[in-house]
Every structure is written in C-alpha cells, then in structure tokens.
Coordinates of C-alpha atoms in Angstrom, one line a residue:
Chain A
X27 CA 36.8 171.6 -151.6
X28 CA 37.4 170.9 -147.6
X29 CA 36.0 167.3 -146.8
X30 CA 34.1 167.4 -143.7
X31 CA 31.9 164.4 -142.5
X32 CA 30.5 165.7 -140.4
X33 CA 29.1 168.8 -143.0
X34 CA 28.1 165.6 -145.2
X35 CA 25.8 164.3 -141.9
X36 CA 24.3 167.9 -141.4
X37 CA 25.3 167.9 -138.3
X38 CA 27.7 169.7 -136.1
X39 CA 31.0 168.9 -134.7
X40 CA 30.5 168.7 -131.1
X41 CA 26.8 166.5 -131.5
X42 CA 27.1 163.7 -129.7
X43 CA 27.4 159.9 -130.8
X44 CA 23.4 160.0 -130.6
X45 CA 22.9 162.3 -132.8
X46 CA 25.7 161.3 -135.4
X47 CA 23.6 157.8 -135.6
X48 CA 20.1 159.8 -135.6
X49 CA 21.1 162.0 -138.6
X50 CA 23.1 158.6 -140.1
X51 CA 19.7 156.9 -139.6
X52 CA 17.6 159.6 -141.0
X53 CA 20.2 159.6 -143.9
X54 CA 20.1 155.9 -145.1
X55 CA 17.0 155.7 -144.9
X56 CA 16.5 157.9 -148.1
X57 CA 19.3 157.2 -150.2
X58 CA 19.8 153.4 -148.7
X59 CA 19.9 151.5 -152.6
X60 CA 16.8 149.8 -151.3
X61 CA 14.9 152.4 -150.6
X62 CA 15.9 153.7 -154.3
X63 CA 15.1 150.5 -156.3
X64 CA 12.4 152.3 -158.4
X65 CA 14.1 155.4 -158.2
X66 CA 15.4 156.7 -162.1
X67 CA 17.9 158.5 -160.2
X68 CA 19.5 155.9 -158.3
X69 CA 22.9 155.7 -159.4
X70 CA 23.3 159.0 -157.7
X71 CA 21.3 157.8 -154.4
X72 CA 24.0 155.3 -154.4
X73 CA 26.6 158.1 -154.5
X74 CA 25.3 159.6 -151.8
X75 CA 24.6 156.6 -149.8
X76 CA 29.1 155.7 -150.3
X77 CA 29.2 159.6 -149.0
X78 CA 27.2 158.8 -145.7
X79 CA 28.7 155.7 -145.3
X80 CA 31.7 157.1 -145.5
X81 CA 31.2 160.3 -143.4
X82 CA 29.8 158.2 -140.4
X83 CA 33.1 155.4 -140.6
X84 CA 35.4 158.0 -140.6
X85 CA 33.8 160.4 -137.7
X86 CA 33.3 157.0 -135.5
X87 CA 37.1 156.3 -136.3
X88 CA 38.6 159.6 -135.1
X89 CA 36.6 159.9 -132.3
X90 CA 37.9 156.1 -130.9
X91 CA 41.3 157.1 -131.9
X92 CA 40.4 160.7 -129.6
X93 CA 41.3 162.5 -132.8
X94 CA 37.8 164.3 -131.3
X95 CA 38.4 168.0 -130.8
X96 CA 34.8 169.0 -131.2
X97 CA 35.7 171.3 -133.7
X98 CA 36.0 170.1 -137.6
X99 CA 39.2 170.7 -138.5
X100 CA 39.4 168.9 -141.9
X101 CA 42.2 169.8 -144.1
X102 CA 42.0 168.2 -147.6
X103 CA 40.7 164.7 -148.3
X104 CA 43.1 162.7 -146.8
X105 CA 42.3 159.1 -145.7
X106 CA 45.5 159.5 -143.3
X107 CA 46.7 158.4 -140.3
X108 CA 46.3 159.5 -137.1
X109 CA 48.9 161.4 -136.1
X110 CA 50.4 159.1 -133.8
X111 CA 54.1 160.2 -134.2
X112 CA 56.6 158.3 -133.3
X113 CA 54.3 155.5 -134.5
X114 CA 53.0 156.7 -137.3
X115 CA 49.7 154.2 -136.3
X116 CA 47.4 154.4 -138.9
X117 CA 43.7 155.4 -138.5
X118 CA 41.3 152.6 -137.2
X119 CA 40.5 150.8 -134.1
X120 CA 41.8 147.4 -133.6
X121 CA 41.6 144.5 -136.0
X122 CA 38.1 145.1 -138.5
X123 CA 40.7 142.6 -140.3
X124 CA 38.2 139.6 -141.5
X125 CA 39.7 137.1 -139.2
X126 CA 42.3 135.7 -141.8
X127 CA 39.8 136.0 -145.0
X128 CA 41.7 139.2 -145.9
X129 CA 39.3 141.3 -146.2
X130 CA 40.9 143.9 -143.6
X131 CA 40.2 147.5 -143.4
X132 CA 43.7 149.0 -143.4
X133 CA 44.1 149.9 -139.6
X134 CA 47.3 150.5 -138.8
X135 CA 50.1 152.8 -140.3
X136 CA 52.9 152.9 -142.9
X137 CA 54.9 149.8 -141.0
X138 CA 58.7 149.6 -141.2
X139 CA 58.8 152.8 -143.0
X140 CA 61.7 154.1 -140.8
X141 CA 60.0 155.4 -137.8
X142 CA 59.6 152.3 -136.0
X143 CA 62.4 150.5 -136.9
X144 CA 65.2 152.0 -134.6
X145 CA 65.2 148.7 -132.8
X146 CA 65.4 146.1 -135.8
X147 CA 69.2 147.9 -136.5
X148 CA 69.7 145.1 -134.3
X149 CA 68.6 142.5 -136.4
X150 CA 72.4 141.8 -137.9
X151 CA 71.0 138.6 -140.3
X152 CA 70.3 140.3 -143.7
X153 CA 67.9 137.7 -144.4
X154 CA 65.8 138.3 -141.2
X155 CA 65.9 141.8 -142.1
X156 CA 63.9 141.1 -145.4
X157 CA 61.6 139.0 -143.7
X158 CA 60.2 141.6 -141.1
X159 CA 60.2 144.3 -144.2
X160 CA 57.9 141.6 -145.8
X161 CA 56.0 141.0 -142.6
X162 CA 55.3 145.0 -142.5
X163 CA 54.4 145.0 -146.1
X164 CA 51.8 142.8 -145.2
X165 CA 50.5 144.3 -142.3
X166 CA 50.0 147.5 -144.6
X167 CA 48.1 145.6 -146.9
X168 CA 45.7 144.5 -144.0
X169 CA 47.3 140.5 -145.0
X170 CA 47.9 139.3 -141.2
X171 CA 48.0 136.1 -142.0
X172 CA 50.9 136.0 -144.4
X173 CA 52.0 138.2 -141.7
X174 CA 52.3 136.0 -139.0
X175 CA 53.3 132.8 -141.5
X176 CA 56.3 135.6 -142.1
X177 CA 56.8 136.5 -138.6
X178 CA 56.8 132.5 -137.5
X179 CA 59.7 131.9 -140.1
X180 CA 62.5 134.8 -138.4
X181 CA 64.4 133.0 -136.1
X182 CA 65.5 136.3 -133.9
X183 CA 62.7 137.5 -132.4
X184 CA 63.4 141.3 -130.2
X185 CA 61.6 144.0 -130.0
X186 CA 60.1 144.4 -132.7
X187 CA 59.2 141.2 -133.6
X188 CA 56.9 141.3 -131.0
X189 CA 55.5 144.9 -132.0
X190 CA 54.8 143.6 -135.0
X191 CA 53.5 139.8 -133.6
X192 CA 50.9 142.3 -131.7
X193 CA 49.6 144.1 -134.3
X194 CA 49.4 140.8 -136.7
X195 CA 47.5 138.9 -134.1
X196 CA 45.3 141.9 -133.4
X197 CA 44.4 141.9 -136.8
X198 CA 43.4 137.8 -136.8
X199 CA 41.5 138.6 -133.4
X200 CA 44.2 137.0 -131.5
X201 CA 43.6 139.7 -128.8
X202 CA 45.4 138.1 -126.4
X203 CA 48.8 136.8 -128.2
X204 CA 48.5 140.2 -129.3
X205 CA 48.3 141.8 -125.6
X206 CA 51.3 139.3 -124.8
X207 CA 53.5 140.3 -127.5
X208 CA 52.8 144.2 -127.1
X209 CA 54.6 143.5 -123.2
X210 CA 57.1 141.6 -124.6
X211 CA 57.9 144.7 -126.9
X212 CA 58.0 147.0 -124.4
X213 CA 59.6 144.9 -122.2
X214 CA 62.1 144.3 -124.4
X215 CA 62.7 148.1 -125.5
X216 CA 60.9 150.1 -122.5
X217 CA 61.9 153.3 -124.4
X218 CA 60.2 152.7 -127.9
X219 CA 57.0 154.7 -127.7
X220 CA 55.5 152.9 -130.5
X221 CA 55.5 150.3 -128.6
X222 CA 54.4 152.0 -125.4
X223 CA 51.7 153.4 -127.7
X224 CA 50.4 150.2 -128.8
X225 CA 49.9 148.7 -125.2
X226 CA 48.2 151.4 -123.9
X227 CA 45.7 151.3 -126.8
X228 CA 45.3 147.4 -125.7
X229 CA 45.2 148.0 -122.2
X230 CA 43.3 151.1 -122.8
X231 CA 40.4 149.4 -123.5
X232 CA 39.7 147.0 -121.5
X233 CA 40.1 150.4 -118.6
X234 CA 37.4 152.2 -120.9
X235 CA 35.3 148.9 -120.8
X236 CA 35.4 148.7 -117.0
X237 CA 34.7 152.3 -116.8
X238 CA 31.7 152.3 -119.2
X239 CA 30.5 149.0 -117.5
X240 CA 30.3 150.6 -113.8
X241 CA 27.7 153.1 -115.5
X242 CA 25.1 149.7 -116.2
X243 CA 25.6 148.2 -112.5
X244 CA 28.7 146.0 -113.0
X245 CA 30.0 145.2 -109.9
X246 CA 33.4 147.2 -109.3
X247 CA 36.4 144.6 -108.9
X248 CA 39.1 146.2 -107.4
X249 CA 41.2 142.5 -107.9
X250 CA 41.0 143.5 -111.5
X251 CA 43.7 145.5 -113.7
X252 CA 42.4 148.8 -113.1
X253 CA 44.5 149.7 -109.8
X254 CA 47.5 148.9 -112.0
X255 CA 46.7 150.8 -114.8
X256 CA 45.4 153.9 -113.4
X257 CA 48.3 156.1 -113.7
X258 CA 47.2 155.7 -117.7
X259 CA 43.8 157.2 -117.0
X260 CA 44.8 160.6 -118.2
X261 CA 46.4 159.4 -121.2
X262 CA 43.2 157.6 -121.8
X263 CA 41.7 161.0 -122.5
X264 CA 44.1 161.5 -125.3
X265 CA 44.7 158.3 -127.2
X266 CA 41.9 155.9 -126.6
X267 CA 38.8 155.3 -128.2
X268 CA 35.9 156.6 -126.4
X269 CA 33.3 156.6 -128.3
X270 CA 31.5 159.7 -126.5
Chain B
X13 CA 34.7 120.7 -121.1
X14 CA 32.9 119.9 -124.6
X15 CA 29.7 121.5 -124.4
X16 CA 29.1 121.1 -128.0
X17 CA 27.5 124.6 -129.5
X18 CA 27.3 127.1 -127.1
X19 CA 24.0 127.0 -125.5
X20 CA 25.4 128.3 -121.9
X21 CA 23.1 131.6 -121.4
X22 CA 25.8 134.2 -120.3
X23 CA 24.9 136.7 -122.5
X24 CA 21.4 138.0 -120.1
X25 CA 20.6 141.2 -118.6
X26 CA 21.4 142.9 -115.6
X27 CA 18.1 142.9 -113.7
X28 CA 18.0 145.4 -111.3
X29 CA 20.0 148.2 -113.3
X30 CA 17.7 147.6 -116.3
X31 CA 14.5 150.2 -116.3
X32 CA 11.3 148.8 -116.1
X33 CA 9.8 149.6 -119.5
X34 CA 13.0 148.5 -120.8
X35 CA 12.6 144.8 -118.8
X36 CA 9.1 144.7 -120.1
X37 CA 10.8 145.2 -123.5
X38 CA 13.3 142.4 -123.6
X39 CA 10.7 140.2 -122.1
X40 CA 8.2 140.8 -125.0
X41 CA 11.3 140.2 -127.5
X42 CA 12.0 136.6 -125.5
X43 CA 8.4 135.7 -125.6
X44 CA 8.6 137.0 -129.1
X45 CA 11.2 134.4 -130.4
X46 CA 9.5 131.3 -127.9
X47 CA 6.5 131.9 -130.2
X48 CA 8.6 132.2 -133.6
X49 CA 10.0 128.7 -132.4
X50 CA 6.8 127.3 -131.4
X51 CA 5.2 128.2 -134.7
X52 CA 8.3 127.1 -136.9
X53 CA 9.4 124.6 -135.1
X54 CA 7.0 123.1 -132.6
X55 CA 7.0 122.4 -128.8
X56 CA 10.2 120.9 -129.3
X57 CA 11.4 124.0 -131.1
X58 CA 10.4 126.0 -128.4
X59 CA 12.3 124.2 -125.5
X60 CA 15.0 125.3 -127.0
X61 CA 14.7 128.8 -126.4
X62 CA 18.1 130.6 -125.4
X63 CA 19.0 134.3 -123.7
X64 CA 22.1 134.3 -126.2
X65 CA 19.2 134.3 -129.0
X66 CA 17.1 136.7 -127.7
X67 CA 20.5 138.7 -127.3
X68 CA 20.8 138.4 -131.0
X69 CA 17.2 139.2 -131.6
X70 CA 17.2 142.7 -129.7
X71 CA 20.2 143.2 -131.6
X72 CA 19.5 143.1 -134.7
X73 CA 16.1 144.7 -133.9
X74 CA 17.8 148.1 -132.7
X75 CA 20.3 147.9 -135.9
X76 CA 17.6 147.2 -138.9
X77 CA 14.7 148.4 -137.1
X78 CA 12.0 146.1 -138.9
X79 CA 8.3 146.3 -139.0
X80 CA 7.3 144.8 -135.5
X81 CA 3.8 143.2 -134.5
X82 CA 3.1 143.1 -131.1
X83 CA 0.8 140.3 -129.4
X84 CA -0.8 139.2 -126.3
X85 CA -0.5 135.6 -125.4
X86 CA -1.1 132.9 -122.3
X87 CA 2.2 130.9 -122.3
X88 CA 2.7 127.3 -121.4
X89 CA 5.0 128.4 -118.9
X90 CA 3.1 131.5 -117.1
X91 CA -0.4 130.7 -117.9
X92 CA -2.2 132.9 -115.7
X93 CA -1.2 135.8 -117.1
X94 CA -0.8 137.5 -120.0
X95 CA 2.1 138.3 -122.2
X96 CA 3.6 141.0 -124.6
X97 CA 5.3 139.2 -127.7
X98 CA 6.9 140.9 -129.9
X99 CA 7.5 139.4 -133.4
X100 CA 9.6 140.7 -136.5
X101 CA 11.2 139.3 -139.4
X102 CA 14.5 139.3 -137.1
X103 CA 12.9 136.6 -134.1
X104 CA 12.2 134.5 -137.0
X105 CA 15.4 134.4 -138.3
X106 CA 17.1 133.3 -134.9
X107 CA 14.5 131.2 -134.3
X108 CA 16.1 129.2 -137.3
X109 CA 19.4 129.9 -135.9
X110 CA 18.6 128.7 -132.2
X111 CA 17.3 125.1 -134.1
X112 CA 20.5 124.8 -136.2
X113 CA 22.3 125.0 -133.0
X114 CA 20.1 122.9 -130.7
X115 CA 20.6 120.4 -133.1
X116 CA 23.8 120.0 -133.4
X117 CA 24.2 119.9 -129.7
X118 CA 21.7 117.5 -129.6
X119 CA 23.8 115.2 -131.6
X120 CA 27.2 116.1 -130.0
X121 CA 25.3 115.1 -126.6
X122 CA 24.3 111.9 -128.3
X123 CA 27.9 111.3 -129.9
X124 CA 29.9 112.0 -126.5
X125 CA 27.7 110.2 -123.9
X126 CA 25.7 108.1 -125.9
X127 CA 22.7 109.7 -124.5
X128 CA 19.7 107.7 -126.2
X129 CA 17.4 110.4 -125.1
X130 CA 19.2 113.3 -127.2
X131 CA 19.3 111.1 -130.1
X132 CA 15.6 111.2 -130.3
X133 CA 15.3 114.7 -129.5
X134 CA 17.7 115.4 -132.7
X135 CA 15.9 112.9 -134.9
X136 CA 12.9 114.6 -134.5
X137 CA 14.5 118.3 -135.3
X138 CA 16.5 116.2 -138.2
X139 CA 14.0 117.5 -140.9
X140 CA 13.8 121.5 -139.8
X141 CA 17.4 121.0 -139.9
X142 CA 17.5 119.8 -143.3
X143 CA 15.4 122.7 -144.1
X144 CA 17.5 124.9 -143.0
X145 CA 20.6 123.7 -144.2
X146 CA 19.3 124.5 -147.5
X147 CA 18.0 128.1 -146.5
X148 CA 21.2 129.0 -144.7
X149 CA 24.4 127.6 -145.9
X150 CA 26.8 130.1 -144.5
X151 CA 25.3 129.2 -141.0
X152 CA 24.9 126.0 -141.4
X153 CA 28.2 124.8 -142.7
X154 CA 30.0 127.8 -140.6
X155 CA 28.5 125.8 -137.2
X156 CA 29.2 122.2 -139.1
X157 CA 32.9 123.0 -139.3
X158 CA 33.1 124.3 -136.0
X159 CA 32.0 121.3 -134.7
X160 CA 34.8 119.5 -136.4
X161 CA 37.6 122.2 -135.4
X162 CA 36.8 121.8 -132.3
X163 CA 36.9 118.1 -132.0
X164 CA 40.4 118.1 -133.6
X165 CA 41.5 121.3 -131.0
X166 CA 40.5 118.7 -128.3
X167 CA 42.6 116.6 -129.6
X168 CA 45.4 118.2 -130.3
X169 CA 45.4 119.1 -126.8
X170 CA 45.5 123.4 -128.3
X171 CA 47.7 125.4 -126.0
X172 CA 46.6 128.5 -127.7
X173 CA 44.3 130.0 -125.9
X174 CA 43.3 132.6 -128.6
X175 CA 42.6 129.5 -131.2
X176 CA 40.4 127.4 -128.9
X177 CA 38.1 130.2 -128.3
X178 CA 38.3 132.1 -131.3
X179 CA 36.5 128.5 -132.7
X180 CA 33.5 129.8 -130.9
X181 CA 34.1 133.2 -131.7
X182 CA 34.1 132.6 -135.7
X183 CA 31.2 130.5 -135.4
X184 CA 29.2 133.0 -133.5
X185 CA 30.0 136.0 -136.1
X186 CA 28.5 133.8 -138.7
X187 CA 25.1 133.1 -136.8
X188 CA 25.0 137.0 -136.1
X189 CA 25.0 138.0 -139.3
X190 CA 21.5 138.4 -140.7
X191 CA 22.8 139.9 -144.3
X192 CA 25.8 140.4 -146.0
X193 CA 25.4 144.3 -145.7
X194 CA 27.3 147.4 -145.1
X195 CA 27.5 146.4 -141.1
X196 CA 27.9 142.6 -141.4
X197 CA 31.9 142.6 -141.2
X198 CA 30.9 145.2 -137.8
X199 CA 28.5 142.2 -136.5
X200 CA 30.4 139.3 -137.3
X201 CA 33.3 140.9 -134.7
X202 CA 30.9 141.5 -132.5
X203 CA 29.8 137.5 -132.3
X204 CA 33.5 136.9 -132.6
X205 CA 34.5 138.4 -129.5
X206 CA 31.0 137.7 -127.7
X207 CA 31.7 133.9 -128.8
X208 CA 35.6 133.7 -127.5
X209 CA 34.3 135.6 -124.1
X210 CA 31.1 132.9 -123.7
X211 CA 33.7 130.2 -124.4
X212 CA 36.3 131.2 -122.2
X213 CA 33.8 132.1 -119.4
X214 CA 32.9 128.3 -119.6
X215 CA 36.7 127.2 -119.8
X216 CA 37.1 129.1 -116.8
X217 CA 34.4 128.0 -114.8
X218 CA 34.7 124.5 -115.9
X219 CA 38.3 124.5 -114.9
X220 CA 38.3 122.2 -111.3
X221 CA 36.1 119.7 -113.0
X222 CA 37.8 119.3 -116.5
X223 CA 41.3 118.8 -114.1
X224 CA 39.1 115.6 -112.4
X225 CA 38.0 114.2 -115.2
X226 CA 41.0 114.9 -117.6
X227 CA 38.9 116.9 -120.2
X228 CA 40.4 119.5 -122.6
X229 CA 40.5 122.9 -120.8
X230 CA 43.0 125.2 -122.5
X231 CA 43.6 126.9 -119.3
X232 CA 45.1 123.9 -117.4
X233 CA 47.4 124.2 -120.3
X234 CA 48.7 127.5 -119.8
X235 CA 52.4 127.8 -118.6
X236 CA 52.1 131.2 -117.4
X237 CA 49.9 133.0 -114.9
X238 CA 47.0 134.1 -116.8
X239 CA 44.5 136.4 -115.2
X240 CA 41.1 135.1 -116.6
X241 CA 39.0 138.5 -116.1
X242 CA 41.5 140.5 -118.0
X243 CA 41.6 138.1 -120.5
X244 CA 37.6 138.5 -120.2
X245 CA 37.3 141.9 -120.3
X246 CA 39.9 142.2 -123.6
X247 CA 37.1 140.2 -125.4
X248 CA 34.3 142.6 -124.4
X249 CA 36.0 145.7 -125.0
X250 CA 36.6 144.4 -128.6
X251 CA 33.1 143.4 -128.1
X252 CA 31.6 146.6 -126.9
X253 CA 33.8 148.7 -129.2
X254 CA 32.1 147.1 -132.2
X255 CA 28.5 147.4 -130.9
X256 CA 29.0 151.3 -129.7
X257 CA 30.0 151.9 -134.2
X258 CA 27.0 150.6 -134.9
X259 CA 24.4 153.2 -135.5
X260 CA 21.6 151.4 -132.9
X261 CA 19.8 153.8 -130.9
X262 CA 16.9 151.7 -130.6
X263 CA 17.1 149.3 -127.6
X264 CA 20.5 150.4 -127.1
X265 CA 19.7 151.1 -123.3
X266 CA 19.1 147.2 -123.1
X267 CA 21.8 146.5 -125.1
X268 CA 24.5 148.2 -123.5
X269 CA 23.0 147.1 -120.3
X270 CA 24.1 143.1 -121.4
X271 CA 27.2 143.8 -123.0
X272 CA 28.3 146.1 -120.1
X273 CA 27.2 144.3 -116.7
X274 CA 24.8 141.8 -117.6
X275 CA 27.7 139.2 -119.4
X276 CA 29.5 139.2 -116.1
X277 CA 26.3 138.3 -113.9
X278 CA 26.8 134.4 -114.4
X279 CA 30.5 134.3 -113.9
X280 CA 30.7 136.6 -111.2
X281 CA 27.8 134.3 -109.6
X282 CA 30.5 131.5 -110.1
X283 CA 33.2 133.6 -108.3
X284 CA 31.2 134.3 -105.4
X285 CA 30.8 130.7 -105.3
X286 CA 33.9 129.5 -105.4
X287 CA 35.3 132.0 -103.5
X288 CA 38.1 131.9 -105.4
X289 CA 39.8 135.0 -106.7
X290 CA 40.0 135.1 -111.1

C-alpha cells in the first residue's frame, strides 16, 4: 500500500494550490467531526477526517520545501525528511514550534547524528561536547527552549553553535537571532553546506516574499536585499518554499 | 515608544491594486464589524473601530466561511449614502476582541499621561470588559500579561530585538485565534509574526522621537547595523508563509493583497517622508 496524498485528496499531482484547498474544502466539509455529530458512523468520519488532514499538511509541506515534482512519487509511508543531504533537514517549514509551549511540529532533521557535526570535532572540551549532543536531542524533539537554555550554558561557541542557535531560535520565532546566527555559521565555516543550506532557506524567503509582493502592487525597493541575493534566485527554484 | 496595545492600523489594503468588487467587499466587512461594535458595544464601541480588526475579520471569514447576512445601512459617518455590511458570527467575535484592546489602551493612556479624558472613556467600557473577561479568558489574560511584559521590557531597557517584539507578536496570535481547532497553531503564527512586524514598524518609525525624549526603542539599542526592512520583510514572509497553508480561497484575493503590499503602504509613506533610507 503506496501512500499518496494527493490520491487521498482526489486530486492530481500537478493541480495547483487552488485546487488542493478546493478538494481539502469540499473534503472537511463531509467528514469534519462536526459535521458528523449525529452520524452512527462517526468514529470512521473521524478517520477519514486525520487522513485529509494529513494528506493536505504533508502536500503543503513538500511543496514549500520544493520537494514538488508534479508527479507523485510516493514510496512507502514514510513521514521522512526531505532529502536535504549533507543536512539531512527534516521535512517542515520554519518553526510551527508553539513559541516555547512545546508543542512543536518536528521540523527539522535527525541533529548531530554525524552528518552535521564535521565542525564540532573542534569542540576539544568533552563536556561541551555533551551539551551540544543534548542541545540537538532537543531540537529533535521540537524542545527549543531547553535548547537554547543548553546552548546558553557552552562556553565555546563555533560553527555550530551558531547552526544550531539558528535553528533553536527559529523554532521560538526568534527569526531574527536566528538569521544572525545562521551568518555567523557560515561565516564561521563558509564550506559547511548545512549551514549554507539553512541561510538560504532564511534568506530565501524573505526573496520569495518580495517576489510574490511585486505581483499585489508593492512598490519595488531596489535598497532592499534583493540585489544581493540574486545570484540565489535559481537555487530558489530548488530548495525554497513556494507555495505554487 | 509605549503605545500600549497595538491599535496603529498598518495592516490595510493596497488601494489601487485591489479590484473593485473586491474594495466593495472589504468595505462591507469594515462596516460589518462598526455595526457589530455599535450593537455590542455602543457608540463608544464603535469609535473604536480598527483596520487590524477588520484584517482579522476577512480572515477568519475566508478560513471558516460562516453563514453571512448582508445589510444596507446609513452610517453616522457617510450618511448620504448607503452601505453594504456584512455581518457573521466572525465580526462579532472581533468586535469583542477590538473592545478588550481599546480598553486596555485606554487605561495604559490614562496610567502613562494621566490623561483624565481616557480614564473616563475606559470606565465607561469597564463593564463590557468585565464581560468579556469572563467569555474569553485566553484573550483576555493573553493581552493582560502583555501588558505587564512589556512594562518590565521597558524597563529592563531589552536589547533583544526578537523579545521586545515577539511581546506583540504572542499577544496578537492569541487574539487571532477564534477556536482551538485544527488551524489555530497555523493562525496564532500568523498574528505572531503580523504582531512583531506592526511592532517593529512602530519602533522604526518612532525611532527620532523616542531618541528626544529618551523612550524605550529597542532599535536605539542595537550595537550593530541592522537593516529594518529586512528585518520587516523576515516577519512577513513567516507571516505570509503561514497564511498561503491555510486552505482560504475565499477572500484570499483581499487577503494576499494586505499581507503582500498593503502592510508596507504606512511605512513606506513614512520613508518617503523622511526621506531617509531603511
């Protein structure tokens, strides 16, 4: 049994956002549990209802991380991570983390698990050592506040410390500490792509905002970051959450 | 630069980019809630009337799409012609919401300048509070502490940018969300990040007078260069971001048309004035 969302939406691969909300719409408003109050069978409504909600989170998700190929290629029901490489980021746009009530969807990838932590070789104190590996445990739990408490506590901060400072404060909506830690990290280690990754993502979309905005009569501002950024325009295509 | 509860109207339409049927349709939402607050509230209710809560009312509108009634009234304020109101359970509830906040600025105003004037205002509005205190506790107690966090952020002379305005920002989530549903966790970000933009679009603006008169401004505090429309435009692509997973397609043409261009209208007015580069 393949999962597909979008064969759980009845609709096809390449419809557009309009018409994933449309058929979400049309969906919910059948098997919604309070439409189904009076209904006998309304423990399976409900099921159904978890199965849309599901389908439509997890569609909107891949197609902000640009995991959109337009075609469903859905092998097996794994609630992975985008395949980000080198950074093994998880699935999930920025920070639906609760603001500090720890309540946060898990948005970001295994952490510390090997892949990101060619840099921390450099921590040399033992103890620091275990107290980024407790920081990244927390992140993976979707805990950013015991993150940051951790984080706050290492004396030695390189680069990543400050990858994983951004991701916390992301997390807490602390968008920008989080912006000013993700340049720190990649100023610190220009080579680290994980950390190239995550700034682009940040930077990413405010250049998708801009973009978006000129199409409802913003004025352009050339003062603002866009010149700077533009070279990242065709990465944008590839690793940033449009939602169309 | 204490302005209390937000009450600064940033978050309007873009005017000209906005199609006409569409206009007409915001309009008959915003004459929508006046009524709601004349009826719940009173006159004084209605003079209270806010763009940021009409924001919330098409909103919310396009995301539960609840039985609307549509009227034709003569208003106080345009009485030669008549108006489209449009009235659902929605402009009711942030007529409530707009009255919890009017009050407690009310009372800041009253507490700050010992402005006799506001003090009656909010003694009259003292019962509805009351009232609504009870109905809405998340709200109220979620605009309550604010109120306090802020005082002590002012005093503590915060640094941190991201704190200051994320006070706003936590405050506004909780006023946006209507029901703890299935989508509330998506609408509270969404009033996080619109609050921490409307308060740092007012930190920013409010800059050259706060230096004067020695007020709390958390960006005469930075250290380092800050650039104040990135820092803008980080909060309303968070901002946007959460609005565009939502499944609104109705009034999302209006709604895209404030939280793209219409949220900069005020400050780039401000720019133009100033003539100074952000």
């Amino acid at each position: 049994m393949i999962y597909d969302p979008y064969k759980i939406l009845g609709v096809a691969p390449d419809a557009t956002a309009d018409d994933i909300k449309k058929a979400y719409r049309a969906l919910s408003r059948k098997y919604h549990p309070d439409a189904n109050i009076n209904n006998p069978n309304k423990d399976q409504a409900e099921e159904r209802f978890k199965e849309i909600q599901v389908a439509y989170d997890r569609i909107m998700k891949d197609r902000e991380n640009g995991n959109y190929t337009g075609s469903s290629a859905y092998g097996g029901n794994t609630y992975g991570q985008g395949s980000y490489g080198a950074g093994g980021f998880g699935a999930g746009g920025f920070g639906a983390g609760g603001y500090g009530q720890g309540t946060g969807g898990q948005n970001y990838g295994p952490f510390g698990s090997g892949n990101t932590d060619s840099s921390s070789s450099s921590y040399q104190n033992p103890e620091d050592m275990r107290r980024l590996r407790a920081a990244a445990n927390y992140i993976n739990a979707g805990n950013y506040r015991e993150a940051m408490t951790v984080l706050d506590s290492i004396g030695e901060r390189g680069a990543i410390w400050y990858y994983y400072a951004a991701v916390a404060n992301q997390g807490l909506g602390n968008n920008i500490g989080a912006l000013n830690a993700a340049r720190q990290a990649v100023a610190l280690d220009p080579g680290n792509p994980s950390y190239r990754m995550l700034l682009q993502r940040m930077e990413g979309g405010g250049i998708w905002y801009e973009n978006m905005g000129s199409g409802y009569g913003r004025a352009a501002q050339g003062a603002g970051s866009v010149c700077t950024t533009l070279c990242w325009m065709t990465l944008l295509c590839n690793c940033c959450c449009r939602p169309y | 630069m204490n302005k209390g509860v937000m009450m600064f109207g940033y978050i309007t339409i873009n005017k000209p980019e906005l199609k006409i049927k569409d206009f007409e349709k915001y309009h008959s939402y915003y004459c929508g809630l006046c009524q709601a607050l004349k009826k719940k509230h009173g006159v004084m209710g209605q003079a209270t009337l806010t763009y940021d809560m009409t924001f919330l009312v098409v909103l919310l509108s396009g995301l539960y799409e609840p039985k609307e009634k549509m009227e034709s009234h003569r208003c106080v304020a345009h009485p030669t012609k008549k108006h489209n109101m449009r009235m659902n359970d929605i402009s009711e509830y942030a007529a409530d919401m707009n009255i919890l906040l009017a009050y407690h600025n009310l009372m800041d105003d009253w507490v700050d300048d010992k402005h006799l004037g506001k003090l009656s205002l909010a003694k009259l509005m003292e019962k509805d509070y009351k009232r609504l205190k009870v109905r809405y506790p998340r709200q109220a107690q979620a605009v309550e502490k604010y109120m306090e966090d802020l005082k002590a952020c002012e005093e503590k002379k915060e640094t941190d940018i991201d704190l200051a305005a994320g006070l706003t920002g936590r405050m506004l989530g909780e006023i946006f969300v209507y029901q703890e549903d299935e989508w509330a966790q998506n609408v509270r970000n969404l009033g996080f990040y619109l609050g921490k933009f409307i308060y740092l679009c007012d930190a920013f603006e409010d800059r050259e007078k706060d230096r004067e008169s020695g007020s709390y401004n958390p960006f005469l505090l930075q250290t380092e260069e800050i650039s104040a429309r990135e820092i803008l435009n980080l909060m309303m692509a968070e901002c946007a971001r959460e609005f565009e997973r939502l499944p609104v397609l109705m009034n999302a043409d209006i709604l895209r048309n404030i939280l793209y261009a219409g949220v900069w209208v005020k400050f780039e007015r401000a720019q133009g004035e100033t003539k100074k580069d952000a």
